[in-house]
Amino acid sequence: MHNRTSQTASTCPLRSARPAGPTGFRVEPASVASGARRRAVRDGDRQTDTAHLLHSLLDYDPDVRAVFDGGPAQVLRLRGYLAQRSIGYGLRWRGAAEGSQAPFRVRAGGTTPLSPAAAAAVEGALTRARARGADRATGTDLLAALAADRECRAVEVLRRVGVDPERLVARLECGAVRDGG
């Protein structure tokens, strides 16, 4: 059974590392953050990477699921691919930081820090929210930031199931998909 209590900014891996400013910028909802962290721990990964974030976004955010022009079938393929990764398909990713072949360093206390690419995606989501004048980043902000990083694991997953990340970003940027901010 999952603990459904909300996490504080200090324990939630998708909260901004800096304190919330007067407008309280942070990625919402906390369930996406905690879901990605739980998935990383369950998968035996030492970091929460961009594929964990993508998987959690698909699980928790209906606005994100609605973005894909391939409809529910494409979302189902994405979820299936990500589930395979959770049960061992992504073993080649284990033991190395996202975007690096360097071995992980275990963090004291058993926490799962964000990979550098995941941290950059969170920051990109916050930047996107600020650019449109929103006080919080949405799931679609995070999806746009993930899809914009051509080298991250989330983009590798998107491409494997036939999603064109550049087209996805363009749709999100031009407003073809409504933002929740």
PDB file of N, CA and C in Angstrom, residues 75-135:
ATOM      1  N   VAL A  75      -0.772   6.051 -25.980  1.00  0.00           N
ATOM      2  CA  VAL A  75      -0.513   6.132 -24.539  1.00  0.00           C
ATOM      3  C   VAL A  75      -0.358   4.732 -23.964  1.00  0.00           C
ATOM      4  N   LEU A  76      -1.182   3.817 -24.408  1.00  0.00           N
ATOM      5  CA  LEU A  76      -1.081   2.432 -23.955  1.00  0.00           C
ATOM      6  C   LEU A  76       0.269   1.821 -24.347  1.00  0.00           C
ATOM      7  N   ARG A  77       0.722   2.083 -25.571  1.00  0.00           N
ATOM      8  CA  ARG A  77       2.047   1.587 -26.002  1.00  0.00           C
ATOM      9  C   ARG A  77       3.149   2.194 -25.136  1.00  0.00           C
ATOM     10  N   LEU A  78       3.045   3.496 -24.843  1.00  0.00           N
ATOM     11  CA  LEU A  78       4.029   4.147 -23.978  1.00  0.00           C
ATOM     12  C   LEU A  78       4.063   3.486 -22.598  1.00  0.00           C
ATOM     13  N   ARG A  79       2.887   3.317 -22.027  1.00  0.00           N
ATOM     14  CA  ARG A  79       2.814   2.700 -20.703  1.00  0.00           C
ATOM     15  C   ARG A  79       3.356   1.268 -20.732  1.00  0.00           C
ATOM     16  N   GLY A  80       3.051   0.536 -21.778  1.00  0.00           N
ATOM     17  CA  GLY A  80       3.555  -0.825 -21.899  1.00  0.00           C
ATOM     18  C   GLY A  80       5.071  -0.865 -21.983  1.00  0.00           C
ATOM     19  N   TYR A  81       5.636   0.023 -22.769  1.00  0.00           N
ATOM     20  CA  TYR A  81       7.088   0.085 -22.906  1.00  0.00           C
ATOM     21  C   TYR A  81       7.727   0.439 -21.569  1.00  0.00           C
ATOM     22  N   LEU A  82       7.144   1.418 -20.878  1.00  0.00           N
ATOM     23  CA  LEU A  82       7.680   1.825 -19.581  1.00  0.00           C
ATOM     24  C   LEU A  82       7.528   0.727 -18.538  1.00  0.00           C
ATOM     25  N   ALA A  83       6.438  -0.026 -18.594  1.00  0.00           N
ATOM     26  CA  ALA A  83       6.255  -1.150 -17.672  1.00  0.00           C
ATOM     27  C   ALA A  83       7.289  -2.243 -17.933  1.00  0.00           C
ATOM     28  N   GLN A  84       7.583  -2.505 -19.204  1.00  0.00           N
ATOM     29  CA  GLN A  84       8.629  -3.483 -19.528  1.00  0.00           C
ATOM     30  C   GLN A  84       9.956  -3.044 -18.931  1.00  0.00           C
ATOM     31  N   ARG A  85      10.219  -1.760 -19.020  1.00  0.00           N
ATOM     32  CA  ARG A  85      11.457  -1.231 -18.458  1.00  0.00           C
ATOM     33  C   ARG A  85      11.492  -1.490 -16.960  1.00  0.00           C
ATOM     34  N   SER A  86      10.352  -1.317 -16.280  1.00  0.00           N
ATOM     35  CA  SER A  86      10.279  -1.522 -14.839  1.00  0.00           C
ATOM     36  C   SER A  86      10.555  -2.965 -14.435  1.00  0.00           C
ATOM     37  N   ILE A  87      10.226  -3.898 -15.318  1.00  0.00           N
ATOM     38  CA  ILE A  87      10.435  -5.302 -14.961  1.00  0.00           C
ATOM     39  C   ILE A  87      11.711  -5.883 -15.550  1.00  0.00           C
ATOM     40  N   GLY A  88      12.563  -5.029 -16.081  1.00  0.00           N
ATOM     41  CA  GLY A  88      13.858  -5.523 -16.504  1.00  0.00           C
ATOM     42  C   GLY A  88      14.292  -5.145 -17.894  1.00  0.00           C
ATOM     43  N   TYR A  89      13.390  -4.641 -18.724  1.00  0.00           N
ATOM     44  CA  TYR A  89      13.790  -4.267 -20.074  1.00  0.00           C
ATOM     45  C   TYR A  89      14.905  -3.230 -20.050  1.00  0.00           C
ATOM     46  N   GLY A  90      14.842  -2.313 -19.113  1.00  0.00           N
ATOM     47  CA  GLY A  90      15.817  -1.231 -19.056  1.00  0.00           C
ATOM     48  C   GLY A  90      17.050  -1.546 -18.241  1.00  0.00           C
ATOM     49  N   LEU A  91      17.372  -2.823 -18.079  1.00  0.00           N
ATOM     50  CA  LEU A  91      18.533  -3.183 -17.276  1.00  0.00           C
ATOM     51  C   LEU A  91      19.818  -2.526 -17.769  1.00  0.00           C
ATOM     52  N   ARG A  92      19.913  -2.262 -19.049  1.00  0.00           N
ATOM     53  CA  ARG A  92      21.127  -1.638 -19.561  1.00  0.00           C
ATOM     54  C   ARG A  92      21.285  -0.221 -19.025  1.00  0.00           C
ATOM     55  N   TRP A  93      20.207   0.353 -18.487  1.00  0.00           N
ATOM     56  CA  TRP A  93      20.279   1.693 -17.904  1.00  0.00           C
ATOM     57  C   TRP A  93      20.713   1.658 -16.449  1.00  0.00           C
ATOM     58  N   ARG A  94      20.601   0.492 -15.827  1.00  0.00           N
ATOM     59  CA  ARG A  94      20.920   0.418 -14.397  1.00  0.00           C
ATOM     60  C   ARG A  94      22.421   0.535 -14.181  1.00  0.00           C
ATOM     61  N   GLY A  95      22.762   1.153 -13.047  1.00  0.00           N
ATOM     62  CA  GLY A  95      24.158   1.246 -12.661  1.00  0.00           C
ATOM     63  C   GLY A  95      24.902   2.410 -13.267  1.00  0.00           C
ATOM     64  N   ALA A  96      24.244   3.226 -14.079  1.00  0.00           N
ATOM     65  CA  ALA A  96      24.892   4.401 -14.650  1.00  0.00           C
ATOM     66  C   ALA A  96      23.917   5.563 -14.615  1.00  0.00           C
ATOM     67  N   ALA A  97      24.457   6.734 -14.354  1.00  0.00           N
ATOM     68  CA  ALA A  97      23.620   7.927 -14.332  1.00  0.00           C
ATOM     69  C   ALA A  97      23.105   8.221 -15.731  1.00  0.00           C
ATOM     70  N   GLU A  98      21.912   8.777 -15.815  1.00  0.00           N
ATOM     71  CA  GLU A  98      21.342   9.138 -17.109  1.00  0.00           C
ATOM     72  C   GLU A  98      22.281  10.119 -17.807  1.00  0.00           C
ATOM     73  N   GLY A  99      22.584   9.808 -19.067  1.00  0.00           N
ATOM     74  CA  GLY A  99      23.462  10.674 -19.842  1.00  0.00           C
ATOM     75  C   GLY A  99      24.934  10.442 -19.559  1.00  0.00           C
ATOM     76  N   SER A 100      25.232   9.381 -18.824  1.00  0.00           N
ATOM     77  CA  SER A 100      26.611   9.112 -18.447  1.00  0.00           C
ATOM     78  C   SER A 100      26.782   7.613 -18.266  1.00  0.00           C
ATOM     79  N   GLN A 101      27.962   7.140 -18.484  1.00  0.00           N
ATOM     80  CA  GLN A 101      28.261   5.744 -18.184  1.00  0.00           C
ATOM     81  C   GLN A 101      28.987   5.628 -16.844  1.00  0.00           C
ATOM     82  N   ALA A 102      29.099   6.751 -16.135  1.00  0.00           N
ATOM     83  CA  ALA A 102      29.748   6.730 -14.828  1.00  0.00           C
ATOM     84  C   ALA A 102      28.858   5.997 -13.835  1.00  0.00           C
ATOM     85  N   PRO A 103      29.467   5.238 -12.916  1.00  0.00           N
ATOM     86  CA  PRO A 103      28.653   4.530 -11.929  1.00  0.00           C
ATOM     87  C   PRO A 103      27.973   5.499 -10.973  1.00  0.00           C
ATOM     88  N   PHE A 104      26.832   5.069 -10.428  1.00  0.00           N
ATOM     89  CA  PHE A 104      26.121   5.873  -9.441  1.00  0.00           C
ATOM     90  C   PHE A 104      26.919   5.946  -8.160  1.00  0.00           C
ATOM     91  N   ARG A 105      26.700   7.005  -7.449  1.00  0.00           N
ATOM     92  CA  ARG A 105      27.183   7.086  -6.080  1.00  0.00           C
ATOM     93  C   ARG A 105      25.963   6.988  -5.193  1.00  0.00           C
ATOM     94  N   VAL A 106      25.996   6.077  -4.263  1.00  0.00           N
ATOM     95  CA  VAL A 106      24.863   5.894  -3.366  1.00  0.00           C
ATOM     96  C   VAL A 106      24.803   7.079  -2.419  1.00  0.00           C
ATOM     97  N   ARG A 107      23.629   7.668  -2.322  1.00  0.00           N
ATOM     98  CA  ARG A 107      23.420   8.808  -1.454  1.00  0.00           C
ATOM     99  C   ARG A 107      23.043   8.316  -0.067  1.00  0.00           C
ATOM    100  N   ALA A 108      23.588   8.948   0.960  1.00  0.00           N
ATOM    101  CA  ALA A 108      23.274   8.582   2.339  1.00  0.00           C
ATOM    102  C   ALA A 108      21.770   8.703   2.575  1.00  0.00           C
ATOM    103  N   GLY A 109      21.237   7.799   3.365  1.00  0.00           N
ATOM    104  CA  GLY A 109      19.821   7.842   3.693  1.00  0.00           C
ATOM    105  C   GLY A 109      18.940   7.148   2.684  1.00  0.00           C
ATOM    106  N   GLY A 110      19.510   6.600   1.624  1.00  0.00           N
ATOM    107  CA  GLY A 110      18.741   5.849   0.659  1.00  0.00           C
ATOM    108  C   GLY A 110      17.832   6.685  -0.224  1.00  0.00           C
ATOM    109  N   THR A 111      18.051   7.989  -0.312  1.00  0.00           N
ATOM    110  CA  THR A 111      17.207   8.823  -1.154  1.00  0.00           C
ATOM    111  C   THR A 111      17.570   8.639  -2.614  1.00  0.00           C
ATOM    112  N   THR A 112      16.645   8.948  -3.489  1.00  0.00           N
ATOM    113  CA  THR A 112      16.887   8.828  -4.918  1.00  0.00           C
ATOM    114  C   THR A 112      16.885  10.226  -5.529  1.00  0.00           C
ATOM    115  N   PRO A 113      18.066  10.782  -5.725  1.00  0.00           N
ATOM    116  CA  PRO A 113      18.136  12.123  -6.312  1.00  0.00           C
ATOM    117  C   PRO A 113      17.723  12.096  -7.778  1.00  0.00           C
ATOM    118  N   LEU A 114      17.401  13.262  -8.295  1.00  0.00           N
ATOM    119  CA  LEU A 114      17.102  13.378  -9.721  1.00  0.00           C
ATOM    120  C   LEU A 114      18.385  13.229 -10.521  1.00  0.00           C
ATOM    121  N   SER A 115      18.289  12.568 -11.663  1.00  0.00           N
ATOM    122  CA  SER A 115      19.424  12.543 -12.588  1.00  0.00           C
ATOM    123  C   SER A 115      19.630  13.973 -13.087  1.00  0.00           C
ATOM    124  N   PRO A 116      20.804  14.279 -13.624  1.00  0.00           N
ATOM    125  CA  PRO A 116      21.018  15.625 -14.164  1.00  0.00           C
ATOM    126  C   PRO A 116      19.989  15.998 -15.237  1.00  0.00           C
ATOM    127  N   ALA A 117      19.623  15.056 -16.089  1.00  0.00           N
ATOM    128  CA  ALA A 117      18.634  15.340 -17.132  1.00  0.00           C
ATOM    129  C   ALA A 117      17.248  15.575 -16.530  1.00  0.00           C
ATOM    130  N   ALA A 118      16.893  14.816 -15.496  1.00  0.00           N
ATOM    131  CA  ALA A 118      15.596  15.008 -14.844  1.00  0.00           C
ATOM    132  C   ALA A 118      15.554  16.353 -14.134  1.00  0.00           C
ATOM    133  N   ALA A 119      16.646  16.720 -13.468  1.00  0.00           N
ATOM    134  CA  ALA A 119      16.707  18.027 -12.805  1.00  0.00           C
ATOM    135  C   ALA A 119      16.577  19.156 -13.825  1.00  0.00           C
ATOM    136  N   ALA A 120      17.224  19.010 -14.977  1.00  0.00           N
ATOM    137  CA  ALA A 120      17.124  20.026 -16.034  1.00  0.00           C
ATOM    138  C   ALA A 120      15.693  20.101 -16.571  1.00  0.00           C
ATOM    139  N   ALA A 121      15.012  18.967 -16.678  1.00  0.00           N
ATOM    140  CA  ALA A 121      13.625  18.969 -17.153  1.00  0.00           C
ATOM    141  C   ALA A 121      12.714  19.685 -16.160  1.00  0.00           C
ATOM    142  N   VAL A 122      12.930  19.455 -14.873  1.00  0.00           N
ATOM    143  CA  VAL A 122      12.133  20.145 -13.852  1.00  0.00           C
ATOM    144  C   VAL A 122      12.359  21.648 -13.955  1.00  0.00           C
ATOM    145  N   GLU A 123      13.604  22.046 -14.091  1.00  0.00           N
ATOM    146  CA  GLU A 123      13.901  23.477 -14.235  1.00  0.00           C
ATOM    147  C   GLU A 123      13.289  24.026 -15.521  1.00  0.00           C
ATOM    148  N   GLY A 124      13.342  23.254 -16.595  1.00  0.00           N
ATOM    149  CA  GLY A 124      12.731  23.673 -17.855  1.00  0.00           C
ATOM    150  C   GLY A 124      11.220  23.837 -17.728  1.00  0.00           C
ATOM    151  N   ALA A 125      10.580  22.959 -16.955  1.00  0.00           N
ATOM    152  CA  ALA A 125       9.135  23.076 -16.728  1.00  0.00           C
ATOM    153  C   ALA A 125       8.813  24.354 -15.965  1.00  0.00           C
ATOM    154  N   LEU A 126       9.627  24.658 -14.973  1.00  0.00           N
ATOM    155  CA  LEU A 126       9.427  25.892 -14.206  1.00  0.00           C
ATOM    156  C   LEU A 126       9.626  27.125 -15.087  1.00  0.00           C
ATOM    157  N   THR A 127      10.627  27.093 -15.937  1.00  0.00           N
ATOM    158  CA  THR A 127      10.882  28.201 -16.860  1.00  0.00           C
ATOM    159  C   THR A 127       9.715  28.371 -17.824  1.00  0.00           C
ATOM    160  N   ARG A 128       9.195  27.281 -18.326  1.00  0.00           N
ATOM    161  CA  ARG A 128       8.060  27.344 -19.243  1.00  0.00           C
ATOM    162  C   ARG A 128       6.834  27.948 -18.555  1.00  0.00           C
ATOM    163  N   ALA A 129       6.596  27.553 -17.320  1.00  0.00           N
ATOM    164  CA  ALA A 129       5.462  28.106 -16.564  1.00  0.00           C
ATOM    165  C   ALA A 129       5.628  29.606 -16.357  1.00  0.00           C
ATOM    166  N   ARG A 130       6.817  30.013 -15.962  1.00  0.00           N
ATOM    167  CA  ARG A 130       7.081  31.449 -15.751  1.00  0.00           C
ATOM    168  C   ARG A 130       6.870  32.236 -17.037  1.00  0.00           C
ATOM    169  N   ALA A 131       7.291  31.673 -18.167  1.00  0.00           N
ATOM    170  CA  ALA A 131       7.184  32.365 -19.455  1.00  0.00           C
ATOM    171  C   ALA A 131       5.735  32.666 -19.831  1.00  0.00           C
ATOM    172  N   ARG A 132       4.822  31.824 -19.389  1.00  0.00           N
ATOM    173  CA  ARG A 132       3.417  32.089 -19.693  1.00  0.00           C
ATOM    174  C   ARG A 132       2.705  32.786 -18.547  1.00  0.00           C
ATOM    175  N   GLY A 133       3.471  33.137 -17.500  1.00  0.00           N
ATOM    176  CA  GLY A 133       2.909  33.891 -16.383  1.00  0.00           C
ATOM    177  C   GLY A 133       2.187  33.055 -15.346  1.00  0.00           C
ATOM    178  N   ALA A 134       2.402  31.753 -15.367  1.00  0.00           N
ATOM    179  CA  ALA A 134       1.751  30.863 -14.401  1.00  0.00           C
ATOM    180  C   ALA A 134       2.567  30.788 -13.127  1.00  0.00           C
ATOM    181  N   ASP A 135       1.894  30.519 -12.029  1.00  0.00           N
ATOM    182  CA  ASP A 135       2.612  30.423 -10.763  1.00  0.00           C
ATOM    183  C   ASP A 135       3.094  29.009 -10.451  1.00  0.00           C
TER     184      ASP A 135
END
